[in-house]
Amino acid sequence: MGAFLVGVATWVSRLENWRSASSSGAAGGGRVSETYSSEKPSGLLRWLTTVDHKDIGILYGVYSVTIFGWAGGAAMVMRVELLDGQMTLLSNTFYNSLLTSHGIAMLILFGTPILAAFANYLIPLIIGADDMAFPRINAIAFWLLPPSAILVFAGFLPIPDLIPAQTAWTMYTPLSSGVGSGNQANAGVDLMLLGLHLSGVSVTMGAINFIATIFTERAEEVSWANLDIFSWTVLTQSGLVLFAFPLLGSAILMLLMDRNFGTTFFSVEGGYILWQHLFWFWGHPEVYILILPAMGLVSLIMPRFAGRRLFGFKFVVYSTLAIGVLSFGVWAHHMFATGIDPRLRASFMTVSLAIAIPTAVKTFNWITTLWNGKIRLTTPMLFCIGFVSNVIIGGVTGVFLASIPVDILLHDTYYVVGHFHYFLMGGTVFAVFAGIYYWFPLATGRMYQKTLGKAHFWLSMVGTNVTFFAMILLGYGGMPRRYATYLPEFATLHQAATLGAVFITVAQLVWLFNMVQSYTEGRRIEDGDPWNLADYGLKTAEWEWLERRRATALADGGEDRDDAA
């Protein structure tokens, strides 16, 4: 297989005009084919055949928002079920199906692709590249995602004798091996595993492309010393992907062989421990795969509205690299309760506590950036500040879970759910919204409704903290996670968590209306600097690209030939 891939790469590299299909309108160096630009198709054909990094970024974004809607809907249905302690709305199997699909959709099908949307659209513009290093591979990486999502959700389709997977997103064996008298030997689990494997191939292809682009396609004036912080975080994330996702793919293939070909990787004594080691060696770096680019977005956007450059830029970069290295030494803190050797547990506890240090470095640098700054509380800035406050709560609760005695008490309770949702919903998703609002004028040429944007923030902020802080308190009370029924003493906190989930849902509906309405009818921006960044000396390369594009459109009679929506 390796020899075959080398042969394919050699053949591709010998193709004439290999880069001729890269799109026009990027930041860069004049190597783009104007003939190709003028012949670029329009309508549906454009989106099906495009290799333009900006178009592919938008495709990633639309796909991710669709998955976000599915996963959020599943969470809302579960929260309604949890309004009372008995099973009154859903069956046990359907609740477990929603639980599984929500976790997998948010972590794998939404989290990584939405960050790839920003990276695809922005990195070539910021670093002065004409396009991604491999535009066709970039397109292939995206188009692997829709079929992977269909396979993951195949059990929900009206297909006879097919049921959704109910393994939870961790897919622990022996349940996921189909062992015993349960229903997890059903083909719905096999299809989900194949879909996850396909999504892993997509993410890995994208990571290779980002690494090649940042290393080889930078403009001459973009050195390692002045490379922007978002590119640094995406580069680190891509390195994590290259080491983590192939292992997950291997573990999934072994699980599929156990299920279908009679192998015994995980169906023998100790197999469940082997699965947890393999899964969490991917699973914990995956947390940083999701949060590092989000930290990069905040580190890039926040200084623009604080009126000053990011404080301690080099230390933010070094802390990013430190997190990337340390993230591969913490996986067994998910396994403190499994009975592994106490000496191993102690070493993993040490590294898990140590990884809080570079995260704290970032946090103090963000706070210092705000100190004595000329702060403008725009919607992107509000989401950045919300990100920092939520990540502090998520980080502090994580430090407790890194301690073996505390983790033994809180393991598999709602405390863990509250902790990582503070990081992923209160962290990654907040950073994503900050980026969407900040670059909305760049992508559309229009401005969003500012009042609706701030309403979206406050509803999201209140909903997030009500929901997930209630879960932390539930965990302190001993409420186990993944249960659809509970004792009466937990009813009030569950009802509070459901109320917070309603706030979050309403907030996202406000956001969706704002985006659609503003895209079609929003006020057109008057120049290429809608945030007045030049006044603070903080204008970055993508806004300079927008200036050039608007000037070109004016010279062409007002028509933007690049049509980069």
XYZ file of C-alpha atoms in Angstrom, residues 139-456:
318
model
C -11.649 18.901 -2.414
C -11.443 15.126 -2.009
C -10.963 15.501 1.745
C -14.214 17.441 1.978
C -16.265 15.176 -0.261
C -15.406 12.171 1.908
C -17.306 13.777 4.774
C -20.955 13.656 3.568
C -20.868 9.891 2.871
C -19.148 9.341 6.229
C -21.993 11.184 7.981
C -24.587 9.121 6.097
C -22.884 5.916 7.254
C -22.699 7.117 10.871
C -26.408 7.993 10.886
C -27.499 5.044 8.691
C -29.242 3.355 11.599
C -31.754 6.218 11.759
C -32.751 5.700 8.125
C -35.931 3.693 7.406
C -34.046 0.541 6.446
C -35.491 -2.807 7.615
C -33.582 -4.628 10.372
C -31.148 -1.724 10.796
C -30.995 0.137 14.114
C -28.753 2.994 15.279
C -25.612 2.309 17.292
C -26.044 2.557 21.048
C -22.432 2.225 22.146
C -21.956 5.861 23.228
C -19.242 7.828 21.442
C -16.462 5.928 23.252
C -17.580 2.601 21.681
C -16.291 0.608 24.658
C -15.862 -3.120 24.214
C -17.275 -5.722 24.787
C -20.546 -3.843 24.105
C -19.351 -2.524 20.736
C -17.940 -5.960 19.846
C -21.498 -7.278 19.686
C -20.817 -9.778 22.456
C -23.711 -11.111 24.521
C -27.472 -11.050 24.026
C -27.794 -7.312 23.290
C -28.628 -5.681 19.963
C -25.189 -4.184 19.224
C -24.305 -6.961 16.793
C -26.592 -5.085 14.410
C -25.142 -3.754 11.147
C -25.892 -0.206 12.267
C -22.763 -0.327 14.436
C -20.672 -1.614 11.512
C -21.866 1.213 9.275
C -21.111 3.750 12.006
C -17.573 2.389 12.372
C -17.018 2.538 8.607
C -18.279 6.128 8.570
C -15.896 7.090 11.372
C -13.008 5.457 9.529
C -13.873 7.417 6.382
C -14.021 10.684 8.304
C -10.603 9.892 9.783
C -9.165 9.482 6.277
C -10.636 12.868 5.356
C -9.189 14.619 8.424
C -5.763 13.077 7.847
C -5.702 14.190 4.208
C -6.637 17.693 5.293
C -3.907 17.740 7.947
C -1.237 16.774 5.413
C -2.482 19.547 3.152
C -2.332 22.193 5.897
C 1.190 21.168 6.874
C 2.376 21.276 3.259
C 0.671 24.626 2.677
C 2.108 26.346 5.749
C 5.587 24.948 5.136
C 5.871 25.517 1.381
C 3.305 28.072 0.199
C 4.022 31.048 2.456
C 4.847 34.343 0.784
C 8.476 35.444 1.037
C 7.714 38.042 3.678
C 5.961 35.468 5.932
C 8.664 33.827 8.045
C 8.355 31.513 11.033
C 8.982 34.531 13.246
C 5.957 36.475 11.976
C 3.634 33.580 11.096
C 0.205 34.367 12.546
C -1.018 32.598 15.668
C -3.965 30.899 13.937
C -1.625 29.215 11.439
C 0.592 28.077 14.310
C -2.356 26.419 16.063
C -3.600 24.772 12.854
C -0.078 23.504 12.154
C 0.125 22.002 15.649
C -3.364 20.545 15.300
C -2.409 18.947 11.985
C 0.612 17.334 13.611
C -1.641 15.865 16.299
C -3.991 14.543 13.623
C -1.153 12.771 11.819
C -0.198 10.847 14.968
C -3.664 10.296 16.490
C -6.160 9.544 13.714
C -4.278 6.625 12.082
C -4.348 4.887 15.460
C -8.098 5.380 15.748
C -8.498 4.007 12.221
C -6.445 0.937 13.143
C -8.492 0.350 16.297
C -11.752 0.668 14.331
C -10.523 -1.840 11.740
C -9.602 -4.304 14.500
C -13.043 -3.841 16.061
C -14.716 -4.424 12.697
C -12.703 -7.631 12.272
C -13.745 -8.795 15.744
C -17.354 -8.158 14.813
C -17.305 -9.749 11.369
C -14.301 -12.064 10.879
C -13.911 -13.857 14.176
C -10.701 -12.204 15.358
C -10.148 -11.685 19.074
C -8.432 -8.334 19.505
C -10.960 -7.067 22.042
C -13.198 -10.055 22.790
C -10.692 -11.845 25.049
C -9.645 -11.205 28.645
C -8.075 -7.757 28.867
C -9.476 -6.733 25.499
C -11.556 -3.970 27.016
C -8.385 -2.408 28.487
C -6.631 -2.637 25.112
C -9.540 -0.818 23.454
C -9.458 1.948 26.048
C -5.720 2.452 25.614
C -6.013 2.642 21.834
C -9.147 4.765 21.887
C -7.911 7.313 24.430
C -4.506 7.611 22.792
C -6.590 9.202 20.022
C -9.370 10.534 22.238
C -7.427 12.883 24.440
C -5.297 14.502 21.716
C -8.651 14.908 19.929
C -9.700 17.327 22.680
C -6.705 19.518 21.806
C -7.307 18.993 18.100
C -10.635 20.705 18.769
C -9.498 23.409 21.176
C -6.101 24.528 19.783
C -7.400 26.170 16.566
C -10.185 27.703 18.670
C -7.508 29.204 20.900
C -5.805 30.436 17.733
C -8.999 32.144 16.596
C -9.392 33.915 19.937
C -5.696 34.859 20.010
C -6.107 36.436 16.570
C -9.484 38.148 17.034
C -9.316 39.411 20.618
C -6.357 41.808 20.089
C -8.215 43.472 17.179
C -10.901 44.664 19.594
C -8.535 45.330 22.493
C -6.644 47.869 20.390
C -3.273 46.256 21.009
C -1.195 43.320 19.830
C -1.372 39.918 21.519
C 0.665 40.043 24.713
C 3.483 37.475 24.847
C 3.038 36.211 21.295
C 6.085 33.915 21.485
C 4.902 32.368 24.723
C 1.474 31.694 23.224
C 3.214 29.892 20.348
C 5.492 27.944 22.695
C 2.534 26.967 24.892
C 0.707 25.740 21.778
C 3.636 23.504 20.877
C 3.921 22.330 24.502
C 0.253 21.318 24.544
C 0.790 19.429 21.292
C 3.634 17.402 22.790
C 2.127 16.818 26.237
C -1.281 15.818 24.832
C 0.093 12.394 23.917
C 1.115 11.661 27.504
C -2.214 12.057 29.308
C -4.580 9.510 27.768
C -4.752 7.112 30.739
C -6.259 9.727 33.039
C -9.503 8.472 31.488
C -8.629 5.052 32.939
C -7.818 5.770 36.587
C -10.799 3.646 37.664
C -9.866 0.590 35.575
C -7.349 -0.857 38.023
C -4.184 -0.149 36.026
C -0.820 -0.128 37.812
C -0.714 2.688 40.427
C 2.747 3.725 39.212
C 1.337 4.289 35.720
C -1.575 6.208 37.167
C 0.810 8.497 39.044
C 2.823 9.280 35.914
C -0.293 10.093 33.917
C -1.595 12.255 36.755
C 1.660 14.216 36.696
C 1.513 14.916 32.973
C -2.212 15.698 33.150
C -1.524 18.321 35.805
C 1.450 19.652 33.843
C -0.573 20.249 30.676
C -2.625 22.801 32.612
C 0.446 25.065 32.697
C 0.636 25.983 28.971
C -3.144 26.426 28.965
C -2.801 28.840 31.888
C -0.034 30.680 30.002
C -2.490 31.357 27.199
C -5.182 32.458 29.613
C -2.942 34.977 31.384
C -1.732 36.303 28.024
C -5.336 36.858 26.889
C -6.188 38.666 30.138
C -3.063 40.809 29.886
C -3.927 41.642 26.274
C -7.212 43.069 27.558
C -5.533 44.978 30.392
C -5.559 48.733 29.671
C -6.689 48.025 26.114
C -9.110 50.128 24.077
C -11.801 47.491 24.294
C -14.672 47.458 21.808
C -17.452 45.098 22.885
C -18.456 43.919 19.434
C -20.097 40.519 19.034
C -16.788 38.780 18.102
C -15.162 40.318 21.195
C -18.015 39.212 23.440
C -17.641 35.637 22.225
C -13.867 35.817 22.794
C -14.371 36.992 26.377
C -17.026 34.310 26.875
C -14.569 31.767 25.509
C -11.906 32.752 28.045
C -14.286 32.645 31.016
C -15.745 29.264 30.000
C -12.328 27.743 29.336
C -11.187 28.843 32.803
C -14.084 26.910 34.359
C -13.463 23.945 32.083
C -9.758 24.014 32.877
C -10.118 24.284 36.655
C -12.607 21.395 36.758
C -10.182 19.424 34.583
C -7.385 19.906 37.102
C -9.537 18.199 39.723
C -10.211 15.287 37.376
C -6.459 14.918 36.789
C -6.051 14.074 40.486
C -6.446 10.335 41.049
C -8.392 10.446 44.374
C -10.858 13.044 43.072
C -11.259 11.286 39.725
C -12.068 7.982 41.425
C -15.026 9.715 43.109
C -16.218 11.695 40.086
C -15.448 9.223 37.286
C -18.396 8.640 34.915
C -20.583 11.196 36.676
C -22.174 14.318 35.222
C -19.191 16.282 36.564
C -17.146 14.915 33.654
C -19.902 15.874 31.205
C -20.021 19.408 32.550
C -16.226 19.693 32.441
C -15.724 18.798 28.796
C -18.811 20.664 27.632
C -17.390 23.828 29.166
C -14.348 23.258 26.986
C -16.111 22.205 23.787
C -19.407 24.104 23.833
C -18.278 27.034 25.963
C -14.843 26.987 24.344
C -14.601 25.687 20.781
C -18.133 26.662 19.724
C -17.804 30.162 21.212
C -14.538 30.666 19.319
C -16.218 29.452 16.134
C -18.990 32.024 16.544
C -16.411 34.745 17.216
C -14.749 33.805 13.924
C -18.021 33.681 12.003
C -19.033 37.147 13.118
C -15.541 38.589 12.635
C -15.067 37.321 9.078
C -18.704 37.517 7.971
C -18.041 40.833 6.138
C -14.966 39.298 4.482
C -16.882 36.328 3.098
C -20.160 38.042 2.175
C -19.404 41.739 1.697
C -22.224 42.502 4.140
C -22.571 43.196 7.865
C -24.693 41.099 10.208
C -27.369 42.545 12.484
C -25.410 43.648 15.529
C -28.331 43.570 17.975
C -29.190 39.988 17.048
C -25.522 39.071 17.308
C -25.315 40.311 20.892
C -28.615 38.628 21.749
C -27.131 35.404 20.389
